[in-house]
Every structure is written in structure tokens, then in C-alpha cells.
Coordinates of C-alpha atoms and ligand atoms in Angstrom, one line a residue:
X266 CA 0.0 33.7 5.4
X267 CA -1.1 32.6 9.0
X268 CA 0.6 30.1 10.8
X269 CA -1.7 27.3 11.5
X270 CA -0.7 24.7 13.9
X271 CA 0.3 21.6 12.4
X272 CA -2.6 19.4 13.3
X273 CA -5.0 21.5 12.2
X274 CA -3.4 21.6 8.6
X275 CA -3.1 17.8 8.6
X276 CA -6.9 17.9 9.6
X277 CA -7.6 19.9 6.5
X278 CA -5.4 17.7 4.3
X279 CA -7.0 14.8 5.4
X280 CA -10.5 16.0 4.8
X281 CA -9.7 17.1 1.5
X282 CA -8.5 13.7 0.4
X283 CA -11.4 12.2 2.2
X284 CA -13.9 14.3 -0.2
X285 CA -12.2 13.6 -3.3
X286 CA -11.9 9.7 -2.6
X287 CA -15.7 10.2 -1.8
X288 CA -16.0 12.4 -5.0
X289 CA -14.2 9.6 -7.3
X290 CA -16.5 6.9 -5.7
X291 CA -19.5 8.5 -6.3
X292 CA -18.6 9.2 -9.7
X293 CA -17.9 5.3 -10.4
X294 CA -20.8 4.4 -8.7
X295 CA -19.1 2.8 -6.0
X296 CA -19.7 3.2 -2.1
X297 CA -16.9 5.2 -0.5
X298 CA -16.7 3.3 2.5
X299 CA -15.4 0.2 0.5
X300 CA -12.0 2.1 -0.2
X301 CA -9.3 2.5 2.5
X302 CA -7.5 5.6 3.2
X303 CA -3.6 4.1 3.9
X304 CA -1.5 7.0 5.3
X305 CA 2.2 6.7 3.8
X306 CA 4.2 7.7 7.1
X307 CA 7.6 7.1 5.5
X308 CA 10.0 9.5 7.0
X309 CA 7.5 11.1 9.5
X310 CA 8.5 11.2 13.1
X311 CA 6.4 8.8 15.7
X312 CA 4.9 12.3 16.9
X313 CA 3.6 13.0 13.7
X314 CA 2.6 9.5 13.0
X315 CA 0.6 9.7 16.5
X316 CA -1.2 12.7 15.6
X317 CA -2.4 11.6 12.1
X318 CA -3.5 8.4 13.8
X319 CA -5.9 10.1 15.7
X320 CA -7.6 11.4 12.8
X321 CA -9.7 9.5 10.0
X322 CA -7.2 7.5 8.2
X323 CA -7.9 3.6 7.9
X324 CA -4.2 2.3 8.0
X325 CA -0.8 3.1 7.6
X326 CA 2.0 2.5 5.1
X327 CA 5.6 1.9 5.6
X328 CA 8.7 1.0 3.2
X329 CA 11.2 0.5 5.6
X330 CA 11.3 -2.1 8.5
X331 CA 13.3 0.1 10.9
X332 CA 10.6 2.9 10.8
X333 CA 7.8 0.5 11.0
X334 CA 9.4 -1.1 14.1
X335 CA 9.9 2.1 15.7
X336 CA 6.7 3.2 15.3
X337 CA 5.3 0.5 16.8
X338 CA 7.7 0.4 19.9
X339 CA 6.4 3.9 20.3
X340 CA 2.8 3.3 20.0
X341 CA 2.4 5.7 17.4
X342 CA -0.1 4.0 15.3
X343 CA -2.7 4.0 18.0
X344 CA -3.8 0.5 17.2
X345 CA -4.4 0.9 13.6
X346 CA -3.5 -1.4 11.1
X347 CA 0.1 -1.3 9.6
X348 CA 1.1 -2.2 5.9
X349 CA 4.2 -2.9 4.7
X350 CA 4.4 -1.2 0.9
X351 CA 8.3 -1.1 0.3
X352 CA 10.7 -3.1 -1.4
X353 CA 11.6 -5.8 1.3
X354 CA 14.8 -7.9 1.6
X355 CA 14.4 -11.3 2.9
X356 CA 16.8 -10.6 5.9
X357 CA 14.3 -8.2 7.2
X358 CA 11.3 -10.3 6.7
X359 CA 11.8 -11.6 10.2
X360 CA 10.7 -7.9 11.8
X361 CA 7.9 -7.3 9.4
X362 CA 5.7 -10.6 9.6
X363 CA 3.4 -10.2 12.4
X364 CA 3.9 -6.7 12.6
X365 CA 2.1 -5.7 9.1
X366 CA -1.3 -7.2 8.9
X367 CA -0.7 -6.9 5.0
X368 CA 2.5 -7.3 3.2
X369 CA 2.0 -5.2 -0.2
X370 CA 4.9 -5.5 -1.8
X371 CA 5.9 -9.0 -2.6
X372 CA 7.8 -9.2 -5.8
X373 CA 9.6 -12.6 -6.0
X374 CA 9.2 -16.0 -5.4
X375 CA 12.0 -15.9 -3.1
X376 CA 10.1 -13.4 -1.1
X377 CA 7.2 -15.6 -0.6
X378 CA 9.1 -18.7 0.3
X379 CA 11.1 -16.3 3.2
X380 CA 7.5 -15.0 4.3
X381 CA 6.0 -18.5 4.7
X382 CA 9.0 -19.9 6.4
X383 CA 8.8 -17.1 9.1
X384 CA 4.9 -16.8 9.0
X385 CA 4.9 -20.6 10.0
X386 CA 7.6 -19.9 12.6
X387 CA 5.3 -17.5 14.3
X388 CA 2.2 -19.6 13.9
X389 CA 0.6 -16.8 12.0
X390 CA -1.4 -16.1 8.6
X391 CA 0.3 -13.6 6.9
X392 CA -1.8 -11.5 4.2
X393 CA -0.2 -10.2 1.1
X394 CA -0.7 -8.8 -2.2
X395 CA 1.8 -9.2 -5.1
X396 CA 3.2 -6.2 -6.4
X397 CA 3.4 -5.7 -10.2
X398 CA 5.6 -3.4 -12.5
X399 CA 3.9 -2.9 -15.5
X400 CA 5.8 -0.4 -16.7
X401 CA 9.1 -2.3 -17.3
X402 CA 12.2 -0.4 -17.0
X403 CA 11.0 2.9 -15.7
X404 CA 10.4 1.6 -12.3
X405 CA 12.6 -0.2 -10.1
X406 CA 9.9 -2.3 -7.9
X407 CA 7.8 -5.1 -8.4
X408 CA 7.6 -8.3 -10.4
X409 CA 7.4 -8.3 -14.2
X410 CA 4.2 -9.5 -15.9
X411 CA 5.7 -13.0 -16.6
X412 CA 6.4 -13.7 -12.9
X413 CA 2.3 -12.8 -11.8
X414 CA 1.1 -16.0 -12.6
X415 CA 3.8 -18.4 -11.3
X416 CA 4.0 -16.2 -8.2
X417 CA -0.1 -16.6 -7.9
X418 CA 0.0 -20.3 -8.3
X419 CA 2.8 -20.5 -5.3
X420 CA 1.3 -18.0 -3.1
X421 CA -1.9 -20.2 -3.4
X422 CA 0.0 -23.3 -2.4
X423 CA 1.6 -21.9 0.6
X424 CA -0.1 -22.6 3.9
X425 CA 0.7 -19.5 6.0
X426 CA 0.1 -17.0 3.3
X427 CA -3.2 -15.4 2.1
X428 CA -2.9 -13.8 -1.4
X429 CA -5.5 -10.9 -1.2
X430 CA -4.7 -9.2 -4.5
X431 CA -2.5 -6.8 -6.3
X432 CA -0.6 -3.5 -5.8
X433 CA 1.0 -1.2 -8.5
X434 CA 3.0 2.0 -8.9
X435 CA 2.6 4.2 -12.2
X436 CA 5.7 5.6 -13.6
X437 CA 6.1 9.2 -11.9
X438 CA 5.0 12.2 -14.0
X439 CA 2.6 10.7 -16.4
X440 CA -0.4 12.5 -17.4
X441 CA -3.9 11.6 -15.9
X442 CA -4.9 9.7 -18.9
X443 CA -1.9 7.3 -18.8
X444 CA -2.3 7.0 -15.1
X445 CA -6.1 5.8 -16.0
X446 CA -4.7 3.1 -18.8
X447 CA -2.1 2.1 -16.1
X448 CA -4.4 1.4 -13.5
X449 CA -7.1 0.0 -15.6
X450 CA -4.6 -2.9 -17.0
X451 CA -3.9 -3.8 -13.2
X452 CA -7.5 -4.0 -12.7
X453 CA -8.0 -6.4 -15.6
X454 CA -5.4 -8.7 -14.1
X455 CA -6.9 -8.2 -10.6
X456 CA -10.3 -9.4 -12.0
X457 CA -8.5 -12.7 -13.6
X458 CA -6.6 -13.4 -10.5
X459 CA -10.1 -13.4 -8.6
X460 CA -11.4 -15.4 -11.3
X461 CA -8.6 -18.0 -11.5
X462 CA -8.6 -18.5 -7.5
X463 CA -12.3 -18.6 -6.5
X464 CA -11.3 -20.2 -3.1
X465 CA -8.9 -17.4 -2.4
X466 CA -10.4 -14.1 -0.7
X467 CA -9.1 -11.6 -3.6
X468 CA -10.3 -8.4 -2.5
X469 CA -7.8 -5.8 -2.4
X470 CA -6.4 -3.8 -5.1
X471 CA -3.9 -1.0 -4.1
X472 CA -3.5 1.7 -6.5
X473 CA -3.1 5.5 -6.6
X474 CA -1.0 7.8 -4.3
X475 CA -1.0 11.8 -4.1
X476 CA -1.1 12.9 -7.3
X477 CA -3.4 9.6 -8.8
X478 CA -5.9 8.7 -6.4
X479 CA -8.8 9.9 -7.9
X480 CA -8.1 8.2 -11.1
X481 CA -7.4 4.7 -9.2
X482 CA -10.6 4.8 -7.4
X483 CA -12.4 5.5 -10.9
X484 CA -10.5 2.4 -12.1
X485 CA -11.2 0.3 -9.1
X486 CA -9.0 0.9 -6.3
X487 CA -9.8 -0.6 -2.8
X488 CA -6.9 1.0 -0.8
X489 CA -5.0 4.1 -1.9
X490 CA -1.7 5.2 -0.5
X491 CA -1.4 8.8 0.6
X492 CA 1.7 10.6 1.6
X493 CA 2.4 14.1 0.6
X494 CA -1.2 14.6 0.3
X495 CA -1.5 14.0 4.3
X496 CA 2.0 15.2 5.5
X497 CA 3.2 17.5 2.9
X498 CA 6.7 17.4 0.9
X499 CA 8.6 14.7 2.6
X500 CA 12.1 15.5 3.9
X501 CA 14.2 12.8 3.2
X502 CA 17.3 13.8 5.0
X503 CA 15.4 11.9 7.8
X504 CA 15.4 8.4 6.0
X505 CA 17.1 5.7 7.8
Ligands
PLP766 C1 5.8 7.1 -1.1 C2 5.1 6.0 -1.7 C3 3.5 6.3 -1.6 C4 3.0 7.8 -1.6 O1 3.4 8.7 -2.0 P1 2.9 10.0 -2.2 O2 3.1 10.6 -3.8 O3 3.5 11.0 -1.1 O4 1.4 10.1 -2.1 C5 2.5 5.6 -2.1 N1 2.9 4.2 -2.1 C6 4.4 3.8 -2.3 C7 4.5 2.5 -2.4 C8 5.2 5.0 -2.0 O5 6.7 4.4 -1.8

């Protein structure tokens, strides 16, 4: 096999993801431009992140506060928006509020309160999504279904939090049909959320990863979160 330079490989992978995104959007009768490609850069170096930031990705998703802070300090995102998508501990909220334009992974009332407090202190409005765990036991992050409406009620009432929608992660290794069912359920809840809170800007449904973004777009995703299909297999020995 030829030894392509990393930038060529990455460019090729991003083009392929973009092509499949557009294809799924058109199949669903949607405008491809309304779907954001969020590059999930966890475990990548600032150099790699910077390389991808110069390519057609819309935003970045980070799971770890330390990586988010380090890449920002290195200027690696080239000014593109960054989203927080990992489990967020309340003691890390200080650093994430203000750096992440969207916190996608809000999964408890306690976390909502901590974000509100920090956003008030910094004098900013923090956009958030509520992360739901529809799969029950099988996944470790996200709030249970029973927590959705109390969290939405609370988010709507907090002055420095702006609720934009929902995020979900399907269980690993399920079939394409099961992914679609999972995404369809999340979309139904997202629609209900918009109906229940007509005064909130509910416009963001984050679902779909490297193995499932086509199904997610068919079911209405407005953000797909793509890691390995852009960067290749992750090397977890680099995890902080
Ligand atoms: C790692 C991760 C992704 C990307 O996963 P890939 O399968 O590599 O595309 C998306 N969303 C979240 C929350 C993640 O942690």
C-alpha cells in the first residue's frame, strides 16, 4: 500500500463522511446544509486537531476538560466552535463553561445548577443539550427517561442556561435497524420538547457516530459526532 501523508488521508476521510451525510440527508428529503459535522477529537494531539480544523468540519467535540483546555491554549481549533460531549463532573464545570459553546452532555439537575452558577459568575449564556440514556443499563452516561421532563423544566427556568435540544448515544454494536429505532425514539422526545417549550430555541438533535450517522440523519439528527471515521482508530494510551 502507498504511504499517503496524514493530511491526504484525513481529507479523504472527511470528504467521504461529507458525501455519505449529504446522501442520507437527500434520501430523507432534508437540506444537507442543516446538518453539522462535529469532529470528535478525543485522544488526538493538538497538531492533528489543527490539521483537521483547516478542513471542512463544522465544530469539535471533546470528552475531557483537560484536552479541551490544552487544544484551546494551543490554538488548535482555529476559531471553530467546540462542544463538550463527555461526562462532566461538577468540579470541572468552571473550565468548560465559556470554552464550550455547547455542552451536549448535561445529565443531572445537579450539573444544571453547577453550570448555571458558573455561567452567572462569568456573565455568559450557556447553550446546552440534555443527554438521555434510552438504553437503560447498557450505557453508563446520560439521564434516564424519568429525568427528562424535570431537567427540561429546570433548564427552562435557569436564566444563564439556554436549552437547545437533546443528545443520545445508542448502545454499541447494535444493528442498523435497532440504531434507527433508537434514533426515532430520541427524535420523538425532541419533537415533544419543542412543542412543550415553544419559547425555547429547540433546534439541535445530536445523534449518530462513525458507525451510525447515516441512520441518525435519516431520523432527523442536526449534529453528527464523528471520531474514528475522520481520525482513524483511537489510541487510548494517550487518554489523560
Ligand atoms: C467517542 C465519541 C464519539 C465518536 O465515536 P466514533 O465511533 O469514533 O465516531 C461520539 N460521541 C461521543 C459522546 C463519544 O464519546
